[in-house]
Short mmCIF file of C-alpha atoms in Angstrom, two decimals:
data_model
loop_
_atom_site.label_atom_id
_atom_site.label_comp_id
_atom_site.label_asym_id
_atom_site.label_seq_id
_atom_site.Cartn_x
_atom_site.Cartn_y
_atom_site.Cartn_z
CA UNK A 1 -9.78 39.35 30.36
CA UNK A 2 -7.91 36.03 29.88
CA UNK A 3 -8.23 34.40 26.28
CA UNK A 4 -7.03 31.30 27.62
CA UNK A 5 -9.41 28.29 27.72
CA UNK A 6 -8.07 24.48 29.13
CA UNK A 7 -10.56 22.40 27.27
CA UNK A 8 -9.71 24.59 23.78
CA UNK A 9 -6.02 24.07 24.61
CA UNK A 10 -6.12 20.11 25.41
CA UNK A 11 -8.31 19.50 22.07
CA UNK A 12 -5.58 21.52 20.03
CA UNK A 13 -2.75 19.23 21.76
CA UNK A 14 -4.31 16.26 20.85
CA UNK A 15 -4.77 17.40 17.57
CA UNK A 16 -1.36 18.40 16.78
CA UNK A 17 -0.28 15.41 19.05
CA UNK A 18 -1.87 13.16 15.86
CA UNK A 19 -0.26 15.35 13.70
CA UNK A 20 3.37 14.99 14.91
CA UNK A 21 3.13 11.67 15.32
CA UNK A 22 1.99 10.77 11.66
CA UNK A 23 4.83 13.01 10.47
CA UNK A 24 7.22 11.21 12.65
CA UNK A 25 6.02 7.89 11.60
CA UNK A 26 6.05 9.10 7.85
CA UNK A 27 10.18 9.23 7.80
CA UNK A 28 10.37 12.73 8.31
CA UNK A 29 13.32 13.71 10.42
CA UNK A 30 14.34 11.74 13.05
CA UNK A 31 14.96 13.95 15.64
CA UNK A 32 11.46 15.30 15.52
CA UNK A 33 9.96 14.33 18.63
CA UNK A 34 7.44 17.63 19.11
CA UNK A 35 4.85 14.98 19.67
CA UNK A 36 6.37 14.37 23.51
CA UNK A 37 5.82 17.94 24.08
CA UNK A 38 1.94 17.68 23.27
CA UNK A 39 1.97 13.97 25.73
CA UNK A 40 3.39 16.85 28.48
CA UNK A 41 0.60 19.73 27.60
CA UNK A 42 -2.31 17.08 27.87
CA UNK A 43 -1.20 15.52 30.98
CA UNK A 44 -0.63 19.02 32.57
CA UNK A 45 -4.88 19.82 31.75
CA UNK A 46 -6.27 16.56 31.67
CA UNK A 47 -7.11 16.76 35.05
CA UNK A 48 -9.05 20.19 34.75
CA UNK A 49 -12.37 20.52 35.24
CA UNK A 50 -14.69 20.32 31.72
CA UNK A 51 -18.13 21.60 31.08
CA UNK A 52 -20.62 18.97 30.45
CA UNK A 53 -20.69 19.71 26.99
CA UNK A 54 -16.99 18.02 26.21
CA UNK A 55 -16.83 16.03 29.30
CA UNK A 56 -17.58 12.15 27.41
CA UNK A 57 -15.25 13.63 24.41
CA UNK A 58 -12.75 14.71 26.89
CA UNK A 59 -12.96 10.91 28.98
CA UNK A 60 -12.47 9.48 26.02
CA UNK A 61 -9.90 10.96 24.53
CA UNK A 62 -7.59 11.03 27.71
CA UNK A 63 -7.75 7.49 27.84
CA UNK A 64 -6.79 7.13 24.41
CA UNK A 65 -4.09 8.99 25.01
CA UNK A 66 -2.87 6.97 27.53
CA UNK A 67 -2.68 3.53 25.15
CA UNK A 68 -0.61 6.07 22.70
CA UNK A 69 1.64 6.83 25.24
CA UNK A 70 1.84 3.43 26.33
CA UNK A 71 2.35 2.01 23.11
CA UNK A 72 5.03 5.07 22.21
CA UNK A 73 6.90 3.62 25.01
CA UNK A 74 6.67 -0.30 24.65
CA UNK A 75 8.20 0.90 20.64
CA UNK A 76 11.26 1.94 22.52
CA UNK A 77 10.68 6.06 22.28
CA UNK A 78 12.89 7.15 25.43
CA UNK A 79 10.59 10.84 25.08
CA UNK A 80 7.44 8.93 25.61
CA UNK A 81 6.09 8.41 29.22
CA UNK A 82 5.07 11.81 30.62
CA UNK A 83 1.51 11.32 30.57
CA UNK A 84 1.73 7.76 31.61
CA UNK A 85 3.86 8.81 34.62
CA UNK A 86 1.02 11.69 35.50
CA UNK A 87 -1.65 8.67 35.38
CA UNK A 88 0.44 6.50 37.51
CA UNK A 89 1.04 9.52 39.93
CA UNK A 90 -2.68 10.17 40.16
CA UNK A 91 -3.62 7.28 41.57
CA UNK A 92 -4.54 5.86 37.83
CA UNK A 93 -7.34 8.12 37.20
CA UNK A 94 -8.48 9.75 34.37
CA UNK A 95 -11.81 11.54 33.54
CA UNK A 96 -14.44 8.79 33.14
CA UNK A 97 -17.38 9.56 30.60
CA UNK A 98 -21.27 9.70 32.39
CA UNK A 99 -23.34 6.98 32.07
CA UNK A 100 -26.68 8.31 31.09
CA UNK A 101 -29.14 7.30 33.44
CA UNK A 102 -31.33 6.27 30.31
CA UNK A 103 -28.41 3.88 29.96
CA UNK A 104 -29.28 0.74 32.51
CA UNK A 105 -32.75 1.05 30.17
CA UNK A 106 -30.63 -0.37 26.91
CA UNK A 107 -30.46 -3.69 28.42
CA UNK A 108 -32.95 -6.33 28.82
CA UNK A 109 -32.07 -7.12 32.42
CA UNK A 110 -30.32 -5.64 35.28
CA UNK A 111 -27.73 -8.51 34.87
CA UNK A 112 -26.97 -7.62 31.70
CA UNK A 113 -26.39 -3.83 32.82
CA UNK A 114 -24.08 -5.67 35.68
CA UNK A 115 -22.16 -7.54 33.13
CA UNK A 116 -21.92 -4.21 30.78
CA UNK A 117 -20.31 -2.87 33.95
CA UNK A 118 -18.29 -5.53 34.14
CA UNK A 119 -16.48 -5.36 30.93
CA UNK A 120 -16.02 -1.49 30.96
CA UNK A 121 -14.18 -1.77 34.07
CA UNK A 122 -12.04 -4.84 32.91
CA UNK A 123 -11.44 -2.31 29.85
CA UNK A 124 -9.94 0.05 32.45
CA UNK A 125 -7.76 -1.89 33.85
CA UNK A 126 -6.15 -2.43 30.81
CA UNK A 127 -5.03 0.24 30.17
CA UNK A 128 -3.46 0.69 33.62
CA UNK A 129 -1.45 -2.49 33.14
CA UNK A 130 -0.14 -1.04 29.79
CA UNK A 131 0.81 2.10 31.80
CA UNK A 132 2.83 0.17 34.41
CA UNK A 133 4.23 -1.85 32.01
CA UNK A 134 5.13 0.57 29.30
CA UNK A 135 7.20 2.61 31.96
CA UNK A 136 8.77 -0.23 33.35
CA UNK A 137 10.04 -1.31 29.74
CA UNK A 138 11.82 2.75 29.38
CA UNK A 139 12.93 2.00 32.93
CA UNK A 140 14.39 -1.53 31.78
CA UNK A 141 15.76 -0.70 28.64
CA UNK A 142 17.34 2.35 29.80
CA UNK A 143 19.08 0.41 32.41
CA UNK A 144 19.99 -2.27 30.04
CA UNK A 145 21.69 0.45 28.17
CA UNK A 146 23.54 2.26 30.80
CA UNK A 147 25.04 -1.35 31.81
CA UNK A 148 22.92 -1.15 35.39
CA UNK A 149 20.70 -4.13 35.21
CA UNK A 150 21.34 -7.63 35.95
CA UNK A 151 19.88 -10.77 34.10
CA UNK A 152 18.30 -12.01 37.44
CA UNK A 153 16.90 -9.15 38.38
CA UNK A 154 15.81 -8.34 34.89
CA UNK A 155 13.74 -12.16 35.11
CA UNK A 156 12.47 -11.18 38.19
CA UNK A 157 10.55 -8.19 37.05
CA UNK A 158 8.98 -9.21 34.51
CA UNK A 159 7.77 -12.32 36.24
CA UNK A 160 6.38 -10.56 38.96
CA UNK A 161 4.61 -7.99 36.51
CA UNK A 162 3.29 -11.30 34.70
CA UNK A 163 1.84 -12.87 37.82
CA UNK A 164 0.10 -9.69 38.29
CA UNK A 165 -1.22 -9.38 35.03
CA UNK A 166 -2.53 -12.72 35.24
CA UNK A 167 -4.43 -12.03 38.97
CA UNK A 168 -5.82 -8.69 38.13
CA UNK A 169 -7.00 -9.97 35.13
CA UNK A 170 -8.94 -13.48 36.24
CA UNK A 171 -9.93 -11.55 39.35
CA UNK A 172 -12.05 -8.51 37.04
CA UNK A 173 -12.66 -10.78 34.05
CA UNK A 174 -16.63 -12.05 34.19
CA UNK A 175 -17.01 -15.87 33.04
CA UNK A 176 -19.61 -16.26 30.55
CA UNK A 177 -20.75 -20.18 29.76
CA UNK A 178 -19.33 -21.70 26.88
CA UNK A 179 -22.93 -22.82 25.70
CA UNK A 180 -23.50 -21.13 23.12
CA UNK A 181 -27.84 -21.08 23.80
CA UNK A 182 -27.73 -20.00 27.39
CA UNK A 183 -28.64 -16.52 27.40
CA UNK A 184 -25.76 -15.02 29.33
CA UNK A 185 -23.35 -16.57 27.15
CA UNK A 186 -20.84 -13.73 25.29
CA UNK A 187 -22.13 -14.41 22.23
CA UNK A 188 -26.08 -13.14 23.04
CA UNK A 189 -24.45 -10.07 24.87
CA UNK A 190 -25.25 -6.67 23.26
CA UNK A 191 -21.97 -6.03 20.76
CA UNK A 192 -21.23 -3.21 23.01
CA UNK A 193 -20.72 -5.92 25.63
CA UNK A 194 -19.26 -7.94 23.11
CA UNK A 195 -16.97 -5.22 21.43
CA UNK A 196 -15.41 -4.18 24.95
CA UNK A 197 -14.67 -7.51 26.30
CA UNK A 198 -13.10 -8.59 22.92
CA UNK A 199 -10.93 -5.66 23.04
CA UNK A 200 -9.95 -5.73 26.21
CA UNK A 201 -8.90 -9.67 25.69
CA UNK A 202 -7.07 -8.56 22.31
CA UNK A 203 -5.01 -6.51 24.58
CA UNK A 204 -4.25 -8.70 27.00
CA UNK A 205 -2.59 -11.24 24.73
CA UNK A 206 -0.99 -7.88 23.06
CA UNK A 207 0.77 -6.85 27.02
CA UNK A 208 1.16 -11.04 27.76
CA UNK A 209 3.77 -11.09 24.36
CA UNK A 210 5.25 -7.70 24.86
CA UNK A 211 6.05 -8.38 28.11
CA UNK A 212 7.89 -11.57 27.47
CA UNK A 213 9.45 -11.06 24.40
CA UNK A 214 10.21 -7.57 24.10
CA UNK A 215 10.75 -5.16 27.43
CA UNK A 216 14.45 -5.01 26.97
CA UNK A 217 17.37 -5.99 24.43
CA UNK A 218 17.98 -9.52 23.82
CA UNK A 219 15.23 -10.32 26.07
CA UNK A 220 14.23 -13.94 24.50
CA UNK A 221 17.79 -15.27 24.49
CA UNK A 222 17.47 -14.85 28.30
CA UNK A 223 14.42 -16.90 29.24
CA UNK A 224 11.77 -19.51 26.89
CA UNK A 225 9.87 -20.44 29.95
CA UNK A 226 6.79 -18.37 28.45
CA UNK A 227 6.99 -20.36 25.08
CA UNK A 228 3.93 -22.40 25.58
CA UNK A 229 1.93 -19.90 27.19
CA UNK A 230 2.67 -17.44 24.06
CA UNK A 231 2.08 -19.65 21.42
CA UNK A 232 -1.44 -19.19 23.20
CA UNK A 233 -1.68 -15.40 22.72
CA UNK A 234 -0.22 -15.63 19.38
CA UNK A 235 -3.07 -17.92 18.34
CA UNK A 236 -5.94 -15.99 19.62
CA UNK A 237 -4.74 -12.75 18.39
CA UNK A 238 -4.08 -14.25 14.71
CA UNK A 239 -7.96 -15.55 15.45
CA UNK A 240 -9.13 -12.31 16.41
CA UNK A 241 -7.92 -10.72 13.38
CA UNK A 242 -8.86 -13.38 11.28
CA UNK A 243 -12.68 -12.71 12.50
CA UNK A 244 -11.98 -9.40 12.22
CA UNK A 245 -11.11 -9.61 7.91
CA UNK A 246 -14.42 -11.93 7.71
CA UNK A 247 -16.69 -9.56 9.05
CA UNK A 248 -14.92 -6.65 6.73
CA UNK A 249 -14.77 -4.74 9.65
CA UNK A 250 -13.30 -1.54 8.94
CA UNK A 251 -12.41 0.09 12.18
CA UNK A 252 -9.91 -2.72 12.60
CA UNK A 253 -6.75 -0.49 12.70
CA UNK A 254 -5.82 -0.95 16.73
CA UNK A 255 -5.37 -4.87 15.52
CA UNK A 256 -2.06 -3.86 13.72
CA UNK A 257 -0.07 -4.32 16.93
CA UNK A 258 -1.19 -7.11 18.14
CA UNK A 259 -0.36 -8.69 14.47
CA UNK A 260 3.13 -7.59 14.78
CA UNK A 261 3.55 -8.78 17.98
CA UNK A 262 2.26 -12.17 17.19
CA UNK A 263 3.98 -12.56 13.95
CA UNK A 264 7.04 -11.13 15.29
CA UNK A 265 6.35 -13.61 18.48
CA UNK A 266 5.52 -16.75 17.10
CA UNK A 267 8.09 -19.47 16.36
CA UNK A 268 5.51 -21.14 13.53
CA UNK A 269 6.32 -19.77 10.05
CA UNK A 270 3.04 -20.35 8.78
CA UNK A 271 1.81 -18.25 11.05
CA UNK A 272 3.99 -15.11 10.94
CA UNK A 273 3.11 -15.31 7.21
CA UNK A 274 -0.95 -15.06 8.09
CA UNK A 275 0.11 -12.49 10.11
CA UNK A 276 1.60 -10.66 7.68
CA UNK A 277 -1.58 -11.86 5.13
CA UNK A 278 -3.66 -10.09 7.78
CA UNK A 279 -2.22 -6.85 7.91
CA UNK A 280 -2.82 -6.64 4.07
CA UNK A 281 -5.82 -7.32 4.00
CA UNK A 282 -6.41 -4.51 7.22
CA UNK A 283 -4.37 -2.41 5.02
CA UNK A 284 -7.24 -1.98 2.56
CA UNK A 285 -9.42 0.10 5.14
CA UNK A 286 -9.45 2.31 7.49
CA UNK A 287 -5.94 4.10 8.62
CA UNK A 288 -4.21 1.90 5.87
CA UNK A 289 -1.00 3.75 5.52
CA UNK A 290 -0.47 3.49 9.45
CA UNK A 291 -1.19 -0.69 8.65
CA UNK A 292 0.63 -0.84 5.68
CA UNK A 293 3.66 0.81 7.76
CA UNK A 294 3.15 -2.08 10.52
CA UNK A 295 3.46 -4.69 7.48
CA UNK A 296 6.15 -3.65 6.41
CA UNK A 297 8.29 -3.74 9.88
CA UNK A 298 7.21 -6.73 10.54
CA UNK A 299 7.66 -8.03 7.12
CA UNK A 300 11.21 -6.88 7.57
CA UNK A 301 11.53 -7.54 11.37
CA UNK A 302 10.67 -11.48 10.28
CA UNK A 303 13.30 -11.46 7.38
CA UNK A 304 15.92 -10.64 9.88
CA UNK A 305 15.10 -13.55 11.97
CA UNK A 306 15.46 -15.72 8.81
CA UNK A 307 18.32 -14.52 8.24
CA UNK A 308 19.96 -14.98 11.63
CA UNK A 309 18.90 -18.84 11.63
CA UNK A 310 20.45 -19.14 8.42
CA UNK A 311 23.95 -18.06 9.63
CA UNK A 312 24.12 -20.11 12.47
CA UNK A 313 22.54 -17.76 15.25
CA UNK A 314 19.12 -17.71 16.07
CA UNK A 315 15.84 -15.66 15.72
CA UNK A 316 15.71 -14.70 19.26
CA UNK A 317 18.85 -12.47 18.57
CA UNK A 318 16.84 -9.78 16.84
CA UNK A 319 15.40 -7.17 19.16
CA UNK A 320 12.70 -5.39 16.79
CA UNK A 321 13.03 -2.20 18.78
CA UNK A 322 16.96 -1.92 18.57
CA UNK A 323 16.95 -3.15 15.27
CA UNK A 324 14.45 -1.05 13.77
CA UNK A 325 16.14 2.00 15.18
CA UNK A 326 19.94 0.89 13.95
CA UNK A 327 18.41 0.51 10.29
CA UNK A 328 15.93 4.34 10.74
CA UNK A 329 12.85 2.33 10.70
CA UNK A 330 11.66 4.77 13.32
CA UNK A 331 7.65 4.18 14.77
CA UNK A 332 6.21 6.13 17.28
CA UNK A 333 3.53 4.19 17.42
CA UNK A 334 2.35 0.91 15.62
CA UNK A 335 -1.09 1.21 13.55
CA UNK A 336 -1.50 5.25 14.05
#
């Protein structure tokens, strides 16, 4: 009689997948990349059938997997990528958790079920375009490496993967009115309506400044044309956090990256500092040693740029992923 159960074995890989990666993030050895082998064991069962007992568990952690993975990736790991690669090969599917049918009772209309709807699925889609574009970024910076990539075609893929972004995302994102009083404005929404859509926007600006700033080496010195356009994403991230600290929200840790980004991002000094500000302050709840880590990268990442203006160059030299790896500032992941 077999002793061996999927569901047992993909909760024990995640498990020890969150292990290996805080160890790896902690300056343990470099070389210790065990946590890629757990990415390859859960995208080898996530697709196996679950009881209904640990389906919505399941769901939901397969999906979170997938932003790890992603965001393992966009930080430059070359072992990361084998469970986005077994999303992207299935179609981009990934166990989805039930919506009780008690659910659609939870909201005061049918529209605002719709518009629940809405938002999950723009959620979704999210994470797909952090899929494609954390494997194009290994793809790009591996080529970069080997010497097999051009700057033209190099500007061409990331502009097409922008324009795409951009459709997908005003073509799934619902428009709520800006007056505050009518009823279907965001702001009387349910906060699960709320929550999900703010996330979902968070990330957005979080792919929008990865994707111009930092898919491959020396990517900024290449191309500004996305200057005005970040300064954009930098703001409302640096916003979002901001609201964030006021509310003393504590589960606040998956804002870490989109702080670095920004401060790393943004060409206003007083505004990499609040960055930096803000992942103090985040620092003092929740996963604060994962935060603390992210202040301190960027804290360093930002010193480098000052540094390169002030011998003549400039602070679109420094590639944070390069650089943190030539100076063993190793991160899996940013905020985990």
């Amino acid at each position: 009689m077999s002793s061996y159960h999927p569901e047992a074995t993909f909760f024990l890989h995640f498990i020890l997948l969150m292990y290996d990666i805080g160890c790896a993030s902690q300056r343990w050895s470099q070389d210790r990349t065990s946590w890629a082998l757990h990415l390859q064991g859960l995208a080898s069962l996530v697709h196996t059938p679950s009881t209904e007992a640990v389906s919505r568990l399941k769901a939901y952690l397969s999906w979170y997997v997938l932003l790890l993975d992603a965001q393992a990736a966009q930080a430059g790991n070359e072992e990361a990528g084998t469970y986005l690669r077994a999303f992207l090969k299935h179609d981009c599917v990934l166990p989805l958790w039930p919506v009780a049918p008690s659910a659609e009772k939870t909201f005061s209309s049918p529209e605002m079920y719709e518009i629940f709807l809405q938002v999950h699925k723009l959620s979704l889609l999210i994470f797909q375009l952090y899929a494609e574009q954390s494997q194009l970024s290994l793809d790009m910076r591996r080529n970069v490496h080997a010497g097999q990539s051009n700057v033209t075609d190099r500007q061409r893929q990331v502009e097409e993967l922008s324009i795409r972004h951009q459709r997908m995302w005003n073509m799934h994102c619902p428009v709520f009115p800006e007056d505050p009083h009518n009823p279907f404005s965001l702001e009387n929404q349910p906060a699960i309506i709320q929550g999900t859509f703010h996330f979902a926007r968070l990330q957005y600006s979080v792919l929008s400044l990865y994707l111009h700033s930092s898919m491959y080496p020396q990517q900024r010195l290449e191309s500004s044309q996305y200057a005005e356009v970040d300064a954009e994403h930098c703001a409302y991230i640096i916003k979002a956090a901001q609201a964030s600290v006021v509310s003393q929200d504590t589960e606040n840790h998956h804002l870490a990256p989109g702080l670095f980004i920004a401060g790393f991002v943004s060409r206003d000094p007083a505004q990499k500092q609040e960055a930096l500000t803000l992942l103090r302050q985040l620092s003092l709840a929740g996963l604060s040693g994962a935060v603390r880590r992210v202040y301190h990268l960027l804290d360093l990442a930002i010193k480098e740029q000052v540094q390169k203006e002030a011998t003549g160059g400039r602070a679109e030299e420094v590639d944070w992923v390069d650089w943190s790896r030539k100076n063993s500032v190793k991160y899996v992941v940013l905020g985990m």
